[in-house]
């Protein structure tokens, strides 16, 4: 069996540990506020996608944005 150059589960666990440390001591509301600010100001591909998705109109029938 070929050895992988990285372990997806390990990478996920490391990312979660970094986030736990980053948000240590903050309540859920403050965490949400910081995440939203990052999404609104970051130039990352995820943030750019989120901003474009947020521009889509909310339909009156479902009160939800359509899936991109």
Coordinates of C-alpha atoms in Angstrom, one line a residue:
X1 CA 0.0 0.0 0.0
X2 CA 1.3 3.4 -0.9
X3 CA 2.0 5.8 2.0
X4 CA 0.1 9.1 1.7
X5 CA 2.0 12.3 2.1
X6 CA -0.6 13.7 4.5
X7 CA -3.4 12.5 6.8
X8 CA -6.7 14.2 6.3
X9 CA -8.0 13.3 9.8
X10 CA -4.8 14.6 11.4
X11 CA -5.0 17.8 9.3
X12 CA -8.7 18.3 10.5
X13 CA -7.8 17.7 14.1
X14 CA -4.9 20.2 13.9
X15 CA -7.2 22.9 12.3
X16 CA -9.8 22.3 15.0
X17 CA -7.1 22.6 17.8
X18 CA -5.9 25.9 16.3
X19 CA -9.5 27.3 16.2
X20 CA -10.1 26.2 19.8
X21 CA -7.0 28.1 20.9
X22 CA -7.9 31.1 18.8
X23 CA -11.4 31.4 20.3
X24 CA -10.5 30.3 23.8
X25 CA -12.5 32.2 26.4
X26 CA -14.9 33.8 23.9
X27 CA -18.7 33.2 24.0
X28 CA -20.6 32.0 20.9
X29 CA -21.8 35.5 20.0
X30 CA -18.2 36.9 20.0
X31 CA -17.0 33.9 17.9
X32 CA -19.8 34.5 15.4
X33 CA -19.0 38.2 15.3
X34 CA -15.3 37.6 14.6
X35 CA -16.0 35.0 11.9
X36 CA -18.5 37.3 10.2
X37 CA -15.9 40.1 10.2
X38 CA -13.3 37.8 8.7
X39 CA -15.8 36.8 6.0
X40 CA -16.6 40.4 5.2
X41 CA -13.0 41.6 5.0
X42 CA -10.8 38.6 4.0
X43 CA -9.6 38.1 0.4
X44 CA -9.6 34.3 0.8
X45 CA -11.5 32.3 -1.8
X46 CA -14.0 31.1 0.9
X47 CA -14.7 34.7 2.0
X48 CA -15.1 35.9 -1.6
X49 CA -17.5 33.0 -2.3
X50 CA -19.5 33.8 0.9
X51 CA -19.8 37.5 -0.1
X52 CA -21.0 36.6 -3.6
X53 CA -23.5 34.1 -2.1
X54 CA -24.8 36.7 0.3
X55 CA -25.7 38.9 -2.6
X56 CA -28.2 36.4 -3.9
X57 CA -31.8 37.4 -3.2
X58 CA -33.9 35.7 -0.5
X59 CA -37.0 34.2 -2.2
X60 CA -40.3 35.1 -0.6
X61 CA -41.6 31.5 -0.8
X62 CA -38.8 29.8 1.2
X63 CA -37.2 32.8 3.0
X64 CA -33.9 31.1 2.1
X65 CA -31.2 31.8 -0.4
X66 CA -31.0 29.3 -3.2
X67 CA -28.1 26.8 -3.2
X68 CA -25.2 28.2 -5.3

